[in-house]
JSON list of C-alpha atoms in Angstrom, two decimals:
[
{"chain": "A", "resi": 1, "resn": "SER", "atom": "CA", "xyz": [41.68, 44.01, -2.60]},
{"chain": "A", "resi": 2, "resn": "ASP", "atom": "CA", "xyz": [44.60, 42.43, -4.42]},
{"chain": "A", "resi": 3, "resn": "THR", "atom": "CA", "xyz": [45.97, 45.90, -5.26]},
{"chain": "A", "resi": 4, "resn": "ASP", "atom": "CA", "xyz": [46.06, 47.00, -1.63]},
{"chain": "A", "resi": 5, "resn": "TYR", "atom": "CA", "xyz": [47.70, 43.66, -0.62]},
{"chain": "A", "resi": 6, "resn": "GLN", "atom": "CA", "xyz": [50.37, 44.03, -3.37]},
{"chain": "A", "resi": 7, "resn": "MET", "atom": "CA", "xyz": [51.07, 47.69, -2.36]},
{"chain": "A", "resi": 8, "resn": "GLU", "atom": "CA", "xyz": [51.39, 46.58, 1.37]},
{"chain": "A", "resi": 9, "resn": "ALA", "atom": "CA", "xyz": [53.72, 43.68, 0.39]},
{"chain": "A", "resi": 10, "resn": "ASP", "atom": "CA", "xyz": [55.90, 46.09, -1.81]},
{"chain": "A", "resi": 11, "resn": "CYS", "atom": "CA", "xyz": [56.11, 48.43, 1.11]},
{"chain": "A", "resi": 12, "resn": "GLN", "atom": "CA", "xyz": [57.11, 45.73, 3.53]},
{"chain": "A", "resi": 13, "resn": "PHE", "atom": "CA", "xyz": [59.69, 44.31, 1.04]},
{"chain": "A", "resi": 14, "resn": "LYS", "atom": "CA", "xyz": [61.26, 47.83, 0.55]},
{"chain": "A", "resi": 15, "resn": "ALA", "atom": "CA", "xyz": [61.41, 48.36, 4.32]},
{"chain": "A", "resi": 16, "resn": "THR", "atom": "CA", "xyz": [63.09, 44.97, 4.86]},
{"chain": "A", "resi": 17, "resn": "ILE", "atom": "CA", "xyz": [65.72, 45.73, 2.16]},
{"chain": "A", "resi": 18, "resn": "ILE", "atom": "CA", "xyz": [66.49, 49.19, 3.72]},
{"chain": "A", "resi": 19, "resn": "GLU", "atom": "CA", "xyz": [66.80, 47.58, 7.24]},
{"chain": "A", "resi": 20, "resn": "THR", "atom": "CA", "xyz": [68.93, 44.69, 6.01]},
{"chain": "A", "resi": 21, "resn": "THR", "atom": "CA", "xyz": [71.43, 46.82, 4.00]},
{"chain": "A", "resi": 22, "resn": "GLN", "atom": "CA", "xyz": [71.67, 49.69, 6.46]},
{"chain": "A", "resi": 23, "resn": "TYR", "atom": "CA", "xyz": [75.30, 50.20, 7.55]},
{"chain": "A", "resi": 24, "resn": "HIS", "atom": "CA", "xyz": [76.47, 47.68, 4.94]},
{"chain": "A", "resi": 25, "resn": "SER", "atom": "CA", "xyz": [77.97, 47.92, 1.53]},
{"chain": "A", "resi": 26, "resn": "PHE", "atom": "CA", "xyz": [78.03, 45.64, -1.51]},
{"chain": "A", "resi": 27, "resn": "CYS", "atom": "CA", "xyz": [81.53, 44.49, -2.68]},
{"chain": "A", "resi": 28, "resn": "ARG", "atom": "CA", "xyz": [83.18, 41.99, -4.84]},
{"chain": "A", "resi": 29, "resn": "THR", "atom": "CA", "xyz": [85.83, 39.62, -3.37]},
{"chain": "A", "resi": 30, "resn": "GLU", "atom": "CA", "xyz": [89.10, 38.96, -5.15]},
{"chain": "A", "resi": 31, "resn": "GLU", "atom": "CA", "xyz": [87.66, 35.71, -6.32]},
{"chain": "A", "resi": 32, "resn": "GLY", "atom": "CA", "xyz": [84.64, 37.57, -7.81]},
{"chain": "A", "resi": 33, "resn": "TYR", "atom": "CA", "xyz": [82.02, 36.66, -5.25]},
{"chain": "A", "resi": 34, "resn": "LEU", "atom": "CA", "xyz": [79.41, 39.31, -4.44]},
{"chain": "A", "resi": 35, "resn": "ALA", "atom": "CA", "xyz": [79.09, 40.14, -0.69]},
{"chain": "A", "resi": 36, "resn": "LEU", "atom": "CA", "xyz": [77.24, 42.48, 1.63]},
{"chain": "A", "resi": 37, "resn": "VAL", "atom": "CA", "xyz": [79.82, 43.64, 4.29]},
{"chain": "A", "resi": 38, "resn": "PRO", "atom": "CA", "xyz": [79.87, 46.09, 7.14]},
{"chain": "A", "resi": 39, "resn": "ASP", "atom": "CA", "xyz": [80.49, 49.69, 6.02]},
{"chain": "A", "resi": 40, "resn": "SER", "atom": "CA", "xyz": [83.71, 49.74, 8.02]},
{"chain": "A", "resi": 41, "resn": "THR", "atom": "CA", "xyz": [85.26, 47.02, 5.76]},
{"chain": "A", "resi": 42, "resn": "ARG", "atom": "CA", "xyz": [88.46, 48.06, 4.09]},
{"chain": "A", "resi": 43, "resn": "PRO", "atom": "CA", "xyz": [90.53, 46.53, 1.25]},
{"chain": "A", "resi": 44, "resn": "GLY", "atom": "CA", "xyz": [92.74, 43.74, 2.71]},
{"chain": "A", "resi": 45, "resn": "ASP", "atom": "CA", "xyz": [90.04, 42.54, 5.22]},
{"chain": "A", "resi": 46, "resn": "VAL", "atom": "CA", "xyz": [89.25, 38.88, 5.08]},
{"chain": "A", "resi": 47, "resn": "LEU", "atom": "CA", "xyz": [85.85, 37.22, 4.62]},
{"chain": "A", "resi": 48, "resn": "CYS", "atom": "CA", "xyz": [85.87, 33.99, 6.57]},
{"chain": "A", "resi": 49, "resn": "ALA", "atom": "CA", "xyz": [83.71, 31.20, 7.77]},
{"chain": "A", "resi": 50, "resn": "LEU", "atom": "CA", "xyz": [84.17, 30.16, 11.41]},
{"chain": "A", "resi": 51, "resn": "TYR", "atom": "CA", "xyz": [83.69, 26.61, 12.55]},
{"chain": "A", "resi": 52, "resn": "GLY", "atom": "CA", "xyz": [80.19, 26.08, 14.03]},
{"chain": "A", "resi": 53, "resn": "GLY", "atom": "CA", "xyz": [78.83, 29.23, 12.39]},
{"chain": "A", "resi": 54, "resn": "CYS", "atom": "CA", "xyz": [76.41, 29.71, 9.57]},
{"chain": "A", "resi": 55, "resn": "THR", "atom": "CA", "xyz": [77.27, 33.40, 8.86]},
{"chain": "A", "resi": 56, "resn": "PRO", "atom": "CA", "xyz": [80.54, 34.47, 7.31]},
{"chain": "A", "resi": 57, "resn": "PHE", "atom": "CA", "xyz": [82.42, 37.28, 9.10]},
{"chain": "A", "resi": 58, "resn": "VAL", "atom": "CA", "xyz": [84.84, 39.97, 8.00]},
{"chain": "A", "resi": 59, "resn": "VAL", "atom": "CA", "xyz": [88.03, 40.08, 10.05]},
{"chain": "A", "resi": 60, "resn": "ARG", "atom": "CA", "xyz": [91.01, 42.43, 9.91]},
{"chain": "A", "resi": 61, "resn": "LEU", "atom": "CA", "xyz": [94.70, 41.61, 10.52]},
{"chain": "A", "resi": 62, "resn": "VAL", "atom": "CA", "xyz": [95.88, 43.42, 13.74]},
{"chain": "A", "resi": 63, "resn": "GLN", "atom": "CA", "xyz": [99.37, 41.96, 13.97]},
{"chain": "A", "resi": 64, "resn": "ARG", "atom": "CA", "xyz": [101.47, 38.93, 13.28]},
{"chain": "A", "resi": 65, "resn": "THR", "atom": "CA", "xyz": [103.80, 37.85, 15.99]},
{"chain": "A", "resi": 66, "resn": "THR", "atom": "CA", "xyz": [106.08, 34.93, 16.83]},
{"chain": "A", "resi": 67, "resn": "SER", "atom": "CA", "xyz": [106.09, 34.85, 20.60]},
{"chain": "A", "resi": 68, "resn": "ILE", "atom": "CA", "xyz": [102.61, 35.08, 22.12]},
{"chain": "A", "resi": 69, "resn": "GLN", "atom": "CA", "xyz": [102.30, 32.90, 25.19]},
{"chain": "A", "resi": 70, "resn": "ILE", "atom": "CA", "xyz": [99.03, 30.93, 24.66]},
{"chain": "A", "resi": 71, "resn": "GLU", "atom": "CA", "xyz": [97.20, 29.29, 27.49]},
{"chain": "A", "resi": 72, "resn": "GLU", "atom": "CA", "xyz": [97.57, 25.57, 27.73]},
{"chain": "A", "resi": 73, "resn": "GLY", "atom": "CA", "xyz": [94.13, 24.73, 26.25]},
{"chain": "A", "resi": 74, "resn": "PHE", "atom": "CA", "xyz": [94.91, 26.64, 23.04]},
{"chain": "A", "resi": 75, "resn": "GLY", "atom": "CA", "xyz": [98.07, 25.08, 21.92]},
{"chain": "A", "resi": 76, "resn": "ALA", "atom": "CA", "xyz": [101.87, 25.57, 22.09]},
{"chain": "A", "resi": 77, "resn": "SER", "atom": "CA", "xyz": [103.65, 28.81, 22.67]},
{"chain": "A", "resi": 78, "resn": "ASN", "atom": "CA", "xyz": [106.35, 30.39, 20.57]},
{"chain": "A", "resi": 79, "resn": "GLN", "atom": "CA", "xyz": [104.56, 29.80, 17.28]},
{"chain": "A", "resi": 80, "resn": "VAL", "atom": "CA", "xyz": [103.55, 32.30, 14.62]},
{"chain": "A", "resi": 81, "resn": "ASN", "atom": "CA", "xyz": [100.27, 33.78, 15.68]},
{"chain": "A", "resi": 82, "resn": "VAL", "atom": "CA", "xyz": [98.03, 36.03, 13.71]},
{"chain": "A", "resi": 83, "resn": "LEU", "atom": "CA", "xyz": [95.82, 38.44, 15.66]},
{"chain": "A", "resi": 84, "resn": "MET", "atom": "CA", "xyz": [92.59, 39.33, 13.95]},
{"chain": "A", "resi": 85, "resn": "GLU", "atom": "CA", "xyz": [89.90, 41.78, 14.82]},
{"chain": "A", "resi": 86, "resn": "LEU", "atom": "CA", "xyz": [86.15, 41.13, 14.16]},
{"chain": "A", "resi": 87, "resn": "VAL", "atom": "CA", "xyz": [84.78, 43.76, 11.74]},
{"chain": "A", "resi": 88, "resn": "GLY", "atom": "CA", "xyz": [81.28, 42.16, 11.56]},
{"chain": "A", "resi": 89, "resn": "PRO", "atom": "CA", "xyz": [78.94, 39.72, 10.08]},
{"chain": "A", "resi": 90, "resn": "ALA", "atom": "CA", "xyz": [78.54, 39.58, 6.29]},
{"chain": "A", "resi": 91, "resn": "TYR", "atom": "CA", "xyz": [76.54, 37.86, 3.70]},
{"chain": "A", "resi": 92, "resn": "ALA", "atom": "CA", "xyz": [78.25, 36.21, 0.69]},
{"chain": "A", "resi": 93, "resn": "TYR", "atom": "CA", "xyz": [76.38, 34.25, -1.84]},
{"chain": "A", "resi": 94, "resn": "GLY", "atom": "CA", "xyz": [77.37, 30.51, -1.39]},
{"chain": "A", "resi": 95, "resn": "PHE", "atom": "CA", "xyz": [78.89, 30.79, 2.03]},
{"chain": "A", "resi": 96, "resn": "MET", "atom": "CA", "xyz": [75.67, 29.90, 3.69]},
{"chain": "A", "resi": 97, "resn": "ASP", "atom": "CA", "xyz": [75.45, 26.83, 1.43]},
{"chain": "A", "resi": 98, "resn": "GLY", "atom": "CA", "xyz": [78.68, 25.21, 2.68]},
{"chain": "A", "resi": 99, "resn": "LEU", "atom": "CA", "xyz": [81.05, 26.59, 0.05]},
{"chain": "A", "resi": 100, "resn": "PRO", "atom": "CA", "xyz": [84.02, 27.02, 2.45]},
{"chain": "A", "resi": 101, "resn": "LYS", "atom": "CA", "xyz": [83.64, 23.39, 3.61]},
{"chain": "A", "resi": 102, "resn": "HIS", "atom": "CA", "xyz": [83.72, 22.25, 0.09]},
{"chain": "A", "resi": 103, "resn": "TRP", "atom": "CA", "xyz": [86.83, 24.30, -0.56]},
{"chain": "A", "resi": 104, "resn": "LEU", "atom": "CA", "xyz": [88.60, 22.60, 2.46]},
{"chain": "A", "resi": 105, "resn": "GLU", "atom": "CA", "xyz": [87.50, 19.13, 1.21]},
{"chain": "A", "resi": 106, "resn": "GLU", "atom": "CA", "xyz": [88.73, 19.81, -2.31]},
{"chain": "A", "resi": 107, "resn": "GLY", "atom": "CA", "xyz": [92.02, 21.41, -1.19]},
{"chain": "A", "resi": 108, "resn": "ILE", "atom": "CA", "xyz": [91.04, 24.71, -2.78]},
{"chain": "A", "resi": 109, "resn": "ARG", "atom": "CA", "xyz": [91.50, 26.52, 0.52]},
{"chain": "A", "resi": 110, "resn": "LYS", "atom": "CA", "xyz": [93.38, 25.73, 3.74]},
{"chain": "A", "resi": 111, "resn": "GLU", "atom": "CA", "xyz": [92.12, 26.02, 7.27]},
{"chain": "A", "resi": 112, "resn": "ARG", "atom": "CA", "xyz": [93.82, 29.00, 9.00]},
{"chain": "A", "resi": 113, "resn": "ARG", "atom": "CA", "xyz": [94.07, 29.53, 12.72]},
{"chain": "A", "resi": 114, "resn": "PHE", "atom": "CA", "xyz": [94.09, 32.98, 14.24]},
{"chain": "A", "resi": 115, "resn": "ILE", "atom": "CA", "xyz": [93.47, 34.63, 17.59]},
{"chain": "A", "resi": 116, "resn": "LEU", "atom": "CA", "xyz": [90.40, 36.87, 17.55]},
{"chain": "A", "resi": 117, "resn": "VAL", "atom": "CA", "xyz": [91.00, 40.01, 19.71]}
]
């Protein structure tokens, strides 16, 4: 019956929500965007879009240094390098719709390079 079908659909929806949000927390970014981030996310962590990806990630500053020797394929040595640690995947409304690319094109945000460790 329609009632049984609706009850089953409600049950499946609730189970999906619980599974999807397990080990994650809701937060608001400094810019006011709502995001679902890993529970281990801390204030100061960065929500970023990585080239070639469709999911934003939370990364954390490990250290900033000026003299890391980088392998030839990755660029010149003796430059300021930022080491970031991967905290985990996130969901942020708009990021999956190309918002970061738009920010780059409009000059709202700049590309940043870092070494993921």
